[in-house]
Tab-separated table of C-alpha atoms in Angstrom:
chain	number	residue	atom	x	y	z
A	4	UNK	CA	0.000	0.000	0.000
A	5	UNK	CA	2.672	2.358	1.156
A	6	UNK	CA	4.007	1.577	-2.352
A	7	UNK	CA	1.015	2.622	-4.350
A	8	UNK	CA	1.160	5.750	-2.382
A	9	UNK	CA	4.720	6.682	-3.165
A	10	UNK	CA	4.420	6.043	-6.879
A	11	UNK	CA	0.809	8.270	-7.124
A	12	UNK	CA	2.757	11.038	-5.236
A	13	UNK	CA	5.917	10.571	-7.895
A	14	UNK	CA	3.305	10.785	-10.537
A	15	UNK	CA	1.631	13.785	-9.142
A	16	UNK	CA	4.758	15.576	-8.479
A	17	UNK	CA	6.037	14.569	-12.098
A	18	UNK	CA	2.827	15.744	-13.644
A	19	UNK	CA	2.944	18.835	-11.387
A	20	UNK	CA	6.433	19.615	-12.805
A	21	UNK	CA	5.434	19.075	-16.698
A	22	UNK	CA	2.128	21.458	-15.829
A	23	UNK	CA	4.446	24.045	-14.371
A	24	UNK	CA	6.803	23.828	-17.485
A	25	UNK	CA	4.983	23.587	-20.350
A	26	UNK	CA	1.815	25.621	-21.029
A	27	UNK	CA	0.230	23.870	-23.311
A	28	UNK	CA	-0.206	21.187	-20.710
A	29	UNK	CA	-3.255	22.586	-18.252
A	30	UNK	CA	-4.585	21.794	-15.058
A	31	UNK	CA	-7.254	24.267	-14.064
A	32	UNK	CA	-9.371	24.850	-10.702
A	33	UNK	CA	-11.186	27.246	-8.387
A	34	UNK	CA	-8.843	27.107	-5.432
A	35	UNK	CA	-5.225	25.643	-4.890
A	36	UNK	CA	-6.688	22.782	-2.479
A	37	UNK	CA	-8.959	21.508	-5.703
A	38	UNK	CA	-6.146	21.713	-8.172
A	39	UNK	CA	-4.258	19.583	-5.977
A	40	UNK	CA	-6.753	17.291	-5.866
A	41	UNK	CA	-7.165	17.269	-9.395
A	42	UNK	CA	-3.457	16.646	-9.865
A	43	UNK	CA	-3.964	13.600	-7.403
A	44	UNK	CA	-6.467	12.350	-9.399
A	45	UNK	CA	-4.992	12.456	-12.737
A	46	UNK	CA	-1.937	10.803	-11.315
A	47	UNK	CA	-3.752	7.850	-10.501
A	48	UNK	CA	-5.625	7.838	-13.922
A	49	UNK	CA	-2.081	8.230	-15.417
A	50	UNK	CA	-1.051	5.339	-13.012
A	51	UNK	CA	-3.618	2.871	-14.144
A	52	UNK	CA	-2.744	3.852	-17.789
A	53	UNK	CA	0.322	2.891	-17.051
A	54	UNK	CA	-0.396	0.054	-15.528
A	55	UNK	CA	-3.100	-1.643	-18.030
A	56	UNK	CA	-2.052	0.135	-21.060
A	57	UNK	CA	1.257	0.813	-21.160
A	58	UNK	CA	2.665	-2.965	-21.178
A	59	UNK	CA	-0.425	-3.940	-24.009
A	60	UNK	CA	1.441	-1.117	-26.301
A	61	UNK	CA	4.618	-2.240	-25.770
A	62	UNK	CA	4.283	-5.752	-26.330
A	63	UNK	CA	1.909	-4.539	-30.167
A	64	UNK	CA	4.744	-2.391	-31.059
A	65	UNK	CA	7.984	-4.566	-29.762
A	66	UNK	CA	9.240	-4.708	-33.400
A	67	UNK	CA	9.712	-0.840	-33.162
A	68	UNK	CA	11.251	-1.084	-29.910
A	69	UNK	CA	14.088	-3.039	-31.590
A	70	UNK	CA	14.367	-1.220	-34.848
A	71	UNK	CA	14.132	1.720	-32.893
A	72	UNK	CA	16.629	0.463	-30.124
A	73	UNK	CA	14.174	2.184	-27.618
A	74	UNK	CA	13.016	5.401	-28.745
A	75	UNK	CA	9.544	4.789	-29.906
A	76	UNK	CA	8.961	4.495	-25.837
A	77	UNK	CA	8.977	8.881	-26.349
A	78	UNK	CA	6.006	8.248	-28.613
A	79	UNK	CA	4.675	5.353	-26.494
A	80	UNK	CA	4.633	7.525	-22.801
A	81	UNK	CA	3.123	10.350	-25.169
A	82	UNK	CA	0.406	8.667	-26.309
A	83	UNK	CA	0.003	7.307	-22.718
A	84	UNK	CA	-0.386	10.886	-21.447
A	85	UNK	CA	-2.792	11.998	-24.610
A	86	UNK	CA	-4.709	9.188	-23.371
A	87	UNK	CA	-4.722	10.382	-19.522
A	88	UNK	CA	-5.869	13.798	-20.827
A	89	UNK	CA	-8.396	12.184	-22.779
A	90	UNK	CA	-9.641	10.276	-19.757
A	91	UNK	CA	-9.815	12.941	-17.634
A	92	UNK	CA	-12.244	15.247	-19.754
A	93	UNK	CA	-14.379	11.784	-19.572
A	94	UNK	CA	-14.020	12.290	-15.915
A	95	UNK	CA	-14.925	16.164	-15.990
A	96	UNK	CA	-11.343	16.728	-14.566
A	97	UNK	CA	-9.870	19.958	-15.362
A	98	UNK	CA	-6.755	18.279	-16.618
A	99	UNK	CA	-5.707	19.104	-20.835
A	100	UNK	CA	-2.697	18.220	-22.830
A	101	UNK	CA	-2.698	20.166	-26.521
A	102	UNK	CA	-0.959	18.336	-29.211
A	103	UNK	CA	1.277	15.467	-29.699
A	104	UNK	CA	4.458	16.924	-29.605
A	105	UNK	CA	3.600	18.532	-26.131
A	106	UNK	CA	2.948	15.105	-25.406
A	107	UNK	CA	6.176	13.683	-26.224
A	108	UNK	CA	7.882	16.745	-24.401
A	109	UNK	CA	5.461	16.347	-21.106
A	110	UNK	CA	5.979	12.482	-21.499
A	111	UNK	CA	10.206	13.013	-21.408
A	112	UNK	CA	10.096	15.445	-18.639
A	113	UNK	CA	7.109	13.107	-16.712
A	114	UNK	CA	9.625	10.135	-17.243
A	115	UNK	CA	12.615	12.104	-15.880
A	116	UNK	CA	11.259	13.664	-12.823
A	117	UNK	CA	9.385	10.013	-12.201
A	118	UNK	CA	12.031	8.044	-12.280
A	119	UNK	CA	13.944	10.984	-10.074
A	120	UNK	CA	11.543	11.070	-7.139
A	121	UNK	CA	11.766	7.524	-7.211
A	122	UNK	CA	15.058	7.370	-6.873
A	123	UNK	CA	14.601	9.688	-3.407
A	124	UNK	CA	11.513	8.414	-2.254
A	125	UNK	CA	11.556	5.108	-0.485
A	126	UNK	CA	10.256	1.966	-2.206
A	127	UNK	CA	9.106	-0.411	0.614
A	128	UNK	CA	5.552	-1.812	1.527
């Protein structure tokens, strides 16, 4: 459990850091405290993307992986956030992404501050 936690808040804070960069990437609310738990929410959306989605892709697309040595994953992690932002409009959350190359950009910089905070934040259930 206290793993699940960790990785939503690594998501959160990733997806935080993307919103804050890039500004074609939204997150919109009425107060701080409701943005926040908007971003919460949209990490674990983004989680569960991850989670179901993610590995189905990869294994579809493996060929590429290997032609590619690897770097069809930047168009992979940007089609799993296009589909997070797509979710979250099902889910009336005030969460956007606008085009696919801000989706490759917000996937790279999601991916690097990720894998970052869990690097610092401890990994134990």
């Amino acid at each position: 459990m206290m793993n699940f936690l960790v990785k939503t808040l690594a998501n959160a804070g990733a997806l935080g850091v993307a919103i804050w960069l890039l500004e074609d990437i939204t997150l919109t609310g009425e107060s701080t405290g409701k943005k926040a738990l908007t971003l919460i929410l949209v990490a674990l959306v983004f989680g569960l993307v991850n989670v179901l989605v993610k590995p189905v892709v990869k294994l579809l697309t493996l060929p590429l992986f290997i032609l590619t040595l690897g770097l069809i994953t930047l168009v992979v992690n940007a089609l799993m956030l296009l589909l997070t932002s797509w979710l979250a409009e099902q889910f009336n959350l005030s969460f956007h992404v606008e085009g696919f190359w801000t989706a490759v950009l917000g996937g790279l910089i999601i991916s690097v501050v990720s894998w970052a905070l869990n690097v610092v934040l401890p990994d134990s259930d």
